[in-house]
PDB file of C-alpha atoms in Angstrom:
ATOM      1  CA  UNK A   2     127.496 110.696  93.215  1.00 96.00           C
ATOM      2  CA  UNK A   3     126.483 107.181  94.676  1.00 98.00           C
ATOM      3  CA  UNK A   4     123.422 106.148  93.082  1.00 98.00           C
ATOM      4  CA  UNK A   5     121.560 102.608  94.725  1.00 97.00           C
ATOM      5  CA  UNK A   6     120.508 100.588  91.810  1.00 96.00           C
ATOM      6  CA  UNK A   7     117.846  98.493  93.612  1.00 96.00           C
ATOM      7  CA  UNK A   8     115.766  98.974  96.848  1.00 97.00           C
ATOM      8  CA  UNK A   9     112.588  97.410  97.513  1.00 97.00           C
ATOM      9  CA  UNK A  10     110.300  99.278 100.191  1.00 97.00           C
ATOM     10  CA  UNK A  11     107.724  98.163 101.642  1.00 96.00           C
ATOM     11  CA  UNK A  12     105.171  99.052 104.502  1.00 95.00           C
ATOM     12  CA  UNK A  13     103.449  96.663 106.639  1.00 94.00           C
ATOM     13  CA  UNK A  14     100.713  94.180 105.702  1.00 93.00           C
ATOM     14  CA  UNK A  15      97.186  95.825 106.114  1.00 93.00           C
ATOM     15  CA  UNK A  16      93.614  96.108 105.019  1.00 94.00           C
ATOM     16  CA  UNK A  17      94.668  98.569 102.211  1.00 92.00           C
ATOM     17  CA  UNK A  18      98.066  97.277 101.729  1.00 91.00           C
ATOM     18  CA  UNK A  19      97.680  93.688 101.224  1.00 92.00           C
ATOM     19  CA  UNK A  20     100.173  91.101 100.208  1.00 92.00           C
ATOM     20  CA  UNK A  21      99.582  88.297  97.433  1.00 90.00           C
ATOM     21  CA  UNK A  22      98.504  84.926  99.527  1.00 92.00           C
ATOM     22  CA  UNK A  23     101.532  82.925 100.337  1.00 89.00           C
ATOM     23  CA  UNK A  24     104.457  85.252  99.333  1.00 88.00           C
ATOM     24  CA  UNK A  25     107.064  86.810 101.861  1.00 89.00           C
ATOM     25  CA  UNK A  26     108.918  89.952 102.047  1.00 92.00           C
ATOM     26  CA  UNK A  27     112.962  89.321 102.264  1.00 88.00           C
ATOM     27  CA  UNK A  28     112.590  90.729 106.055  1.00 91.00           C
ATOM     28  CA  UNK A  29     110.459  90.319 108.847  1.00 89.00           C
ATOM     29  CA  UNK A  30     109.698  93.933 109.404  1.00 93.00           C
ATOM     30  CA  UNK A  31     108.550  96.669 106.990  1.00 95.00           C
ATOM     31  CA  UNK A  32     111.131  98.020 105.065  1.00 97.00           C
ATOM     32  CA  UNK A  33     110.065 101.647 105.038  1.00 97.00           C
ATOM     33  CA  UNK A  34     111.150 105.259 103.354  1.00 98.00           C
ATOM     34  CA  UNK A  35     111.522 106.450 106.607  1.00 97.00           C
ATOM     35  CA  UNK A  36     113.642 103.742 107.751  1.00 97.00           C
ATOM     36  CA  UNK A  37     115.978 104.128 104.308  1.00 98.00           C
ATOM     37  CA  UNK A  38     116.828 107.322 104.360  1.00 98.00           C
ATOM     38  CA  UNK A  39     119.019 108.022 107.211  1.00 98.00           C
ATOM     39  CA  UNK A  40     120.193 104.307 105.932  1.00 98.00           C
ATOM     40  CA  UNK A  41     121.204 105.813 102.398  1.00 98.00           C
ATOM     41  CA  UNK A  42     122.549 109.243 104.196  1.00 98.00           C
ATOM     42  CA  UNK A  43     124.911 106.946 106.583  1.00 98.00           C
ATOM     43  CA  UNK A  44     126.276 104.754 103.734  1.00 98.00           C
ATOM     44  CA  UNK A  45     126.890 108.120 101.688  1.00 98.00           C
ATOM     45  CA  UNK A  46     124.018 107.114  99.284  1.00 98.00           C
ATOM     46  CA  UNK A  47     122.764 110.229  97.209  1.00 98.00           C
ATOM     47  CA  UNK A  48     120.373 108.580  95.183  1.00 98.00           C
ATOM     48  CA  UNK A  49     118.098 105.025  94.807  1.00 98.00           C
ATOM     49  CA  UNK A  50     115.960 103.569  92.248  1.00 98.00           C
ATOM     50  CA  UNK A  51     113.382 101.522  93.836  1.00 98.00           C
ATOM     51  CA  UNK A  52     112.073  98.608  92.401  1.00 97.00           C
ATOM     52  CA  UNK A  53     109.118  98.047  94.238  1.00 96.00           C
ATOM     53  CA  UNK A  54     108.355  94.216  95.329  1.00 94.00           C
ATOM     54  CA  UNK A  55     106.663  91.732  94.574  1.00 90.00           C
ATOM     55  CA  UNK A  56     104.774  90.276  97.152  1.00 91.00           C
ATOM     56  CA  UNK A  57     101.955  93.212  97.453  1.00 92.00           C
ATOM     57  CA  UNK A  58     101.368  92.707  93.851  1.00 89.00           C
ATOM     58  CA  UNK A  59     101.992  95.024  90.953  1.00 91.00           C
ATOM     59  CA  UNK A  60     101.591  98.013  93.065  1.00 94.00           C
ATOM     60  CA  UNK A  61     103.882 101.088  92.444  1.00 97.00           C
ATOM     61  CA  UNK A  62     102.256 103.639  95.034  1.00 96.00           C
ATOM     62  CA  UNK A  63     104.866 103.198  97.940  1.00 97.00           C
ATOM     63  CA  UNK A  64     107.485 103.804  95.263  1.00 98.00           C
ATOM     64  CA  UNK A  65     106.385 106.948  93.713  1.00 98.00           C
ATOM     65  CA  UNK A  66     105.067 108.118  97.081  1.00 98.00           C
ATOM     66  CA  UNK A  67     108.876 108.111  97.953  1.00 98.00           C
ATOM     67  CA  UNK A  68     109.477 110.230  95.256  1.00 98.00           C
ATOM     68  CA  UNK A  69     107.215 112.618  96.150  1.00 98.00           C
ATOM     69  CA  UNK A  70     108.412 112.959  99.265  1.00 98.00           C
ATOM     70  CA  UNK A  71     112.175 113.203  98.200  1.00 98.00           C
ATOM     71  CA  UNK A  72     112.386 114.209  94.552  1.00 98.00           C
ATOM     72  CA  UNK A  73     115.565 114.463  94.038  1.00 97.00           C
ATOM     73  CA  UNK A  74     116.946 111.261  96.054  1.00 98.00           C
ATOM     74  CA  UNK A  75     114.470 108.577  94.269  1.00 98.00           C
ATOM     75  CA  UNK A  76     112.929 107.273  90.756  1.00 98.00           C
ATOM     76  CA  UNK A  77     110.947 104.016  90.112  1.00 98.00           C
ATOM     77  CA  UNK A  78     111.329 101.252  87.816  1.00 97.00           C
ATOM     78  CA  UNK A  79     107.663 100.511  88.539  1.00 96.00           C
ATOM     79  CA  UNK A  80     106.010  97.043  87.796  1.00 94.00           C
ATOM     80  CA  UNK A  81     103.009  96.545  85.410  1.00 92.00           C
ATOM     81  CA  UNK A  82     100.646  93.612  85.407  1.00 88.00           C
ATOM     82  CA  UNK A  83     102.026  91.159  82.105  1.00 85.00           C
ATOM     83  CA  UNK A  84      99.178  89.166  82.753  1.00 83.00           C
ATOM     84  CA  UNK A  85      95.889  91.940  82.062  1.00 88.00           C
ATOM     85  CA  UNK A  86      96.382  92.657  78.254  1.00 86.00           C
ATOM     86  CA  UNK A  87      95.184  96.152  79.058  1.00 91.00           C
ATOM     87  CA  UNK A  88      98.506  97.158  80.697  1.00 90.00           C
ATOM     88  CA  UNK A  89      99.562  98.054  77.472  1.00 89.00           C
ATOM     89  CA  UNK A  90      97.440 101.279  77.543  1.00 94.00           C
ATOM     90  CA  UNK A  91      99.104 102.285  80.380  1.00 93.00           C
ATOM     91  CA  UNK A  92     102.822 102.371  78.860  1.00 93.00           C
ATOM     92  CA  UNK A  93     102.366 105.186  76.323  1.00 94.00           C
ATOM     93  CA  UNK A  94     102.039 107.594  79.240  1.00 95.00           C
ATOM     94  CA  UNK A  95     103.693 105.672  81.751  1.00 95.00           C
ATOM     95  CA  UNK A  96     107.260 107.979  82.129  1.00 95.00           C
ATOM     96  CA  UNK A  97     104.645 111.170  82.761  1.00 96.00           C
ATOM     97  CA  UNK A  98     104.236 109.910  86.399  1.00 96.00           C
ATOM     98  CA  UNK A  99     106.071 111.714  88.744  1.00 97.00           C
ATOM     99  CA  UNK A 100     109.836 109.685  88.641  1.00 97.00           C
ATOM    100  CA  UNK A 101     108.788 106.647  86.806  1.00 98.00           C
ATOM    101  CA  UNK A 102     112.223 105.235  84.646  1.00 97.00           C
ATOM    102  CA  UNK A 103     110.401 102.471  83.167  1.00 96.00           C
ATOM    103  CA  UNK A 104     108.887  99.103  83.597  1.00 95.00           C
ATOM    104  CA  UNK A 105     110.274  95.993  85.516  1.00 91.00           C
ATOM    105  CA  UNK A 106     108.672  92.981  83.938  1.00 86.00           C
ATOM    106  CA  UNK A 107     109.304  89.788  85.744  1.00 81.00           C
ATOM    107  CA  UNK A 108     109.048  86.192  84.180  1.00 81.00           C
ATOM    108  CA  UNK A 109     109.068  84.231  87.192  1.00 77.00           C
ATOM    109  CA  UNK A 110     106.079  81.209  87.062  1.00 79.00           C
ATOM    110  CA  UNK A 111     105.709  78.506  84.503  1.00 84.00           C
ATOM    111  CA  UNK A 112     103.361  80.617  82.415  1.00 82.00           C
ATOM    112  CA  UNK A 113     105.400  84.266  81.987  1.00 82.00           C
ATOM    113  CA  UNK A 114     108.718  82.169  81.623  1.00 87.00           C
ATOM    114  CA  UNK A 115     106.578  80.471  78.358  1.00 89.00           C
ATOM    115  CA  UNK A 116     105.711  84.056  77.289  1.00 86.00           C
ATOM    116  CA  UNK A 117     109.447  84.652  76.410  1.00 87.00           C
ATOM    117  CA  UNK A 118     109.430  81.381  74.234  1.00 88.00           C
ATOM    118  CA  UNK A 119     105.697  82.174  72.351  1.00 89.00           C
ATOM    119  CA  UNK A 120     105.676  85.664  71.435  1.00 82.00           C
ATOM    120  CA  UNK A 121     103.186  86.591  74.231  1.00 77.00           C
TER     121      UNK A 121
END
């Protein structure tokens, strides 16, 4: 079994799927389910854990909508927002979501990166 460690999908910018101000995706186009799955099937890709990005915000809908859709091809390593303390309620039952592995937490500004160093 070939298992993808990291994929990032994405659909396109729009009223209901907006991106944070300022931050790109990696391609120019929308990086979709339906566009990775015959991707995965040609490459000889069983199964992916997607990581979902960062530039629509801490959103892990796309992601577990995947799963949904293919249940047995996809889990999540969904994101949670460090910065709202009351993201911590959310992690007792956070694995009972459909797919969800865990939490990606990323420390990438001036003030996270501190976090690390402060016991935040």
């Amino acid at each position: 079994m070939i298992v993808d460690a990291q994929v990032h999908l994405w659909k396109a910018e729009s009223p209901d799927w907006k991106w944070i101000p300022g931050r790109q995706p990696q391609l120019p186009e929308p990086f979709t389910i339906e566009r990775l799955v015959p991707m995965m099937d040609e490459a000889g890709v069983d199964r992916a854990v997607i990581i979902p990005p960062s530039w629509p915000g801490d959103r892990n809908d796309y992601a577990l909508e995947a799963v949904k859709r293919y249940p047995t091809r996809f889990r999540v390593m969904g994101r949670i927002p460090l910065q709202d303390p009351k993201s911590a309620d959310l992690l007792p039952a956070w694995k009972e979501q459909q797919g969800m592995l865990g939490v990606r937490a990323l420390f990438g500004d001036a003030q996270s990166i501190a976090w690390l160093m402060d016991g935040t």
